[in-house]
Amino acid sequence: MSSIGSNSRGMNYWLFKTEPSGYSWNDLKAEKNKITEWDGVRNYQARNFMRSMQKGDLVFFYHSVVKPQVICGICEVVKEAYPDTTQFDPDSKYFDIKSPAEEPRWSMVDIQWKRDFTPPISREELKTLPDLQDMVLMQKGSRLSIQPVTPSQWKTVEKLRP
């Protein structure tokens, strides 16, 4: 894959945004085996990023729509993209009546907790680093819930909480 999040080993790096009132870092850590399905993504570009993910890709888990907005820690993709079951559930807020079962429109991946950042890394802290000015998260108006992270950006962030 030749996305902006890939490195020479073929591993990709990502940032997943979530509102902690909907699903939080602590919710993930409370799951059995600290694994969850990342469902409910209803943006085509974010969906396409998920479809390109490979087992072993690493993910920053980001709390948005809170103050401060923070990267809580690192997760790993443990199951590659498969049909998002919520698109077929009429009781789900993510139900999509136009998504055919034989060719599902929406996908999800499974992620697993790897480690905490203690303390979490705030967006304000990230803004102070020149190496991160081109990071998708730092771009004005960037609202994608799944974003690629370059290998150099990944290293810069990870060095903040070794």
Coordinates of C-alpha atoms in Angstrom, one line a residue:
M1 CA 0.0 0.0 0.0
S2 CA 1.3 3.5 -0.7
S3 CA -0.7 5.6 1.7
I4 CA 0.8 8.4 3.6
G5 CA 0.6 6.1 6.7
S6 CA 2.8 3.3 5.5
N7 CA 6.4 2.5 6.1
S8 CA 9.0 0.2 4.5
R9 CA 7.8 -2.9 6.5
G10 CA 4.3 -2.5 5.1
M11 CA 2.9 -1.5 8.5
N12 CA 0.6 1.4 8.6
Y13 CA -0.2 4.0 11.3
W14 CA -3.6 5.5 12.0
L15 CA -5.5 7.8 14.4
F16 CA -9.0 6.8 15.4
K17 CA -11.2 9.6 16.9
T18 CA -14.0 8.9 19.3
E19 CA -16.2 10.8 21.6
P20 CA -15.6 9.4 25.1
S21 CA -19.3 9.8 25.8
G22 CA -20.0 7.2 23.0
Y23 CA -17.0 4.9 23.5
S24 CA -13.9 5.7 25.6
W25 CA -10.4 4.5 26.2
N26 CA -11.6 3.1 29.5
D27 CA -14.4 1.3 27.7
L28 CA -11.8 -0.4 25.4
K29 CA -9.7 -1.4 28.4
A30 CA -12.7 -2.9 30.1
E31 CA -13.5 -5.2 27.1
K32 CA -12.8 -8.9 27.2
N33 CA -9.1 -9.2 26.0
K34 CA -9.2 -5.4 25.6
I35 CA -10.5 -5.9 22.0
T36 CA -13.4 -4.1 20.3
E37 CA -15.1 -3.9 16.9
W38 CA -14.6 -0.4 15.5
D39 CA -18.1 -0.1 14.0
G40 CA -20.4 2.7 13.0
V41 CA -18.0 4.5 10.6
R42 CA -20.2 6.2 8.0
N43 CA -17.8 8.2 5.9
Y44 CA -16.5 6.7 2.7
Q45 CA -12.9 8.0 3.0
A46 CA -12.6 6.7 6.6
R47 CA -14.2 3.4 5.5
N48 CA -11.7 3.1 2.7
F49 CA -8.8 3.7 5.1
M50 CA -10.3 0.8 7.3
R51 CA -10.5 -1.5 4.3
S52 CA -6.8 -0.9 3.6
M53 CA -5.7 -1.7 7.2
Q54 CA -3.7 -4.8 7.9
K55 CA -3.4 -6.9 11.0
G56 CA -0.6 -5.4 13.1
D57 CA -1.2 -1.8 12.0
L58 CA -0.9 0.6 14.9
V59 CA -3.5 3.1 16.0
F60 CA -3.5 6.2 18.2
F61 CA -6.8 6.3 20.2
Y62 CA -8.0 9.9 20.3
H63 CA -10.7 11.5 22.4
S64 CA -12.4 14.3 20.5
V65 CA -15.2 16.7 21.5
V66 CA -13.8 17.0 25.0
K67 CA -11.4 19.4 26.7
P68 CA -8.6 18.7 26.5
Q69 CA -8.7 16.5 23.3
V70 CA -6.1 13.8 23.9
I71 CA -4.4 10.8 22.5
C72 CA -5.0 8.2 25.2
G73 CA -2.7 5.5 24.0
I74 CA -1.9 2.9 21.3
C75 CA -4.0 0.1 19.9
E76 CA -3.3 -2.6 17.3
V77 CA -5.5 -3.8 14.4
V78 CA -6.1 -7.4 15.3
K79 CA -8.8 -8.2 12.6
E80 CA -8.8 -6.8 9.1
A81 CA -11.9 -5.2 7.6
Y82 CA -15.1 -7.1 7.5
P83 CA -18.8 -6.1 7.1
D84 CA -20.1 -3.8 9.8
T85 CA -23.0 -5.7 11.3
T86 CA -24.7 -2.5 12.6
Q87 CA -25.6 -1.5 9.0
F88 CA -28.0 -4.4 8.9
D89 CA -29.6 -3.9 12.3
P90 CA -32.8 -1.8 12.1
D91 CA -32.4 -1.0 15.9
S92 CA -28.9 0.4 15.4
K93 CA -28.3 4.1 14.9
Y94 CA -25.9 3.0 12.2
F95 CA -28.6 1.0 10.3
D96 CA -28.3 1.6 6.5
I97 CA -31.4 0.5 4.6
K98 CA -29.5 1.0 1.3
S99 CA -26.6 -1.4 2.1
P100 CA -27.1 -4.7 0.4
A101 CA -26.1 -7.8 2.4
E102 CA -24.5 -9.4 -0.7
E103 CA -22.2 -6.3 -1.1
P104 CA -22.1 -4.4 2.2
R105 CA -21.4 -0.7 2.0
W106 CA -19.7 -0.4 5.4
S107 CA -16.8 -2.1 7.1
M108 CA -15.3 -2.4 10.5
V109 CA -12.0 -3.6 12.0
D110 CA -11.1 -5.0 15.4
I111 CA -8.6 -3.2 17.5
Q112 CA -6.8 -4.2 20.8
W113 CA -5.4 -2.0 23.5
K114 CA -1.6 -2.0 23.6
R115 CA -0.5 0.7 26.0
D116 CA -1.5 3.9 27.7
F117 CA 0.1 7.3 27.4
T118 CA 0.5 8.6 30.9
P119 CA -0.5 11.3 31.0
P120 CA -2.5 11.4 27.7
I121 CA -1.0 13.6 25.0
S122 CA -3.1 16.7 24.4
R123 CA -3.8 18.3 21.1
E124 CA -2.3 21.5 22.5
E125 CA 1.0 19.6 23.2
L126 CA 1.0 18.2 19.6
K127 CA 0.5 21.7 18.2
T128 CA 3.8 22.8 19.7
L129 CA 5.8 20.3 17.6
P130 CA 6.9 21.6 14.2
D131 CA 7.2 17.9 12.9
L132 CA 3.5 17.5 13.4
Q133 CA 2.2 20.6 11.5
D134 CA 1.3 18.5 8.5
M135 CA -0.4 15.8 10.5
V136 CA -4.0 15.4 9.3
L137 CA -5.2 15.9 12.9
M138 CA -3.6 19.4 12.9
Q139 CA -5.3 20.5 9.7
K140 CA -8.0 23.1 10.1
G141 CA -11.4 21.6 9.5
S142 CA -10.1 18.0 9.7
R143 CA -13.1 15.9 10.9
L144 CA -12.3 12.4 9.6
S145 CA -12.8 9.9 12.4
I146 CA -10.0 7.7 10.9
Q147 CA -6.8 9.3 9.7
P148 CA -3.5 8.1 8.4
V149 CA -0.4 9.0 10.3
T150 CA 3.0 9.0 8.6
P151 CA 5.8 6.9 10.2
S152 CA 7.8 10.1 11.1
Q153 CA 4.7 11.6 12.8
W154 CA 4.1 8.3 14.6
K155 CA 7.7 8.3 16.0
T156 CA 7.4 12.0 17.0
V157 CA 4.3 11.4 19.0
E158 CA 5.5 8.1 20.5
K159 CA 8.7 9.7 21.8
L160 CA 6.5 12.1 23.9
R161 CA 5.6 9.1 26.2
P162 CA 8.3 6.4 25.7

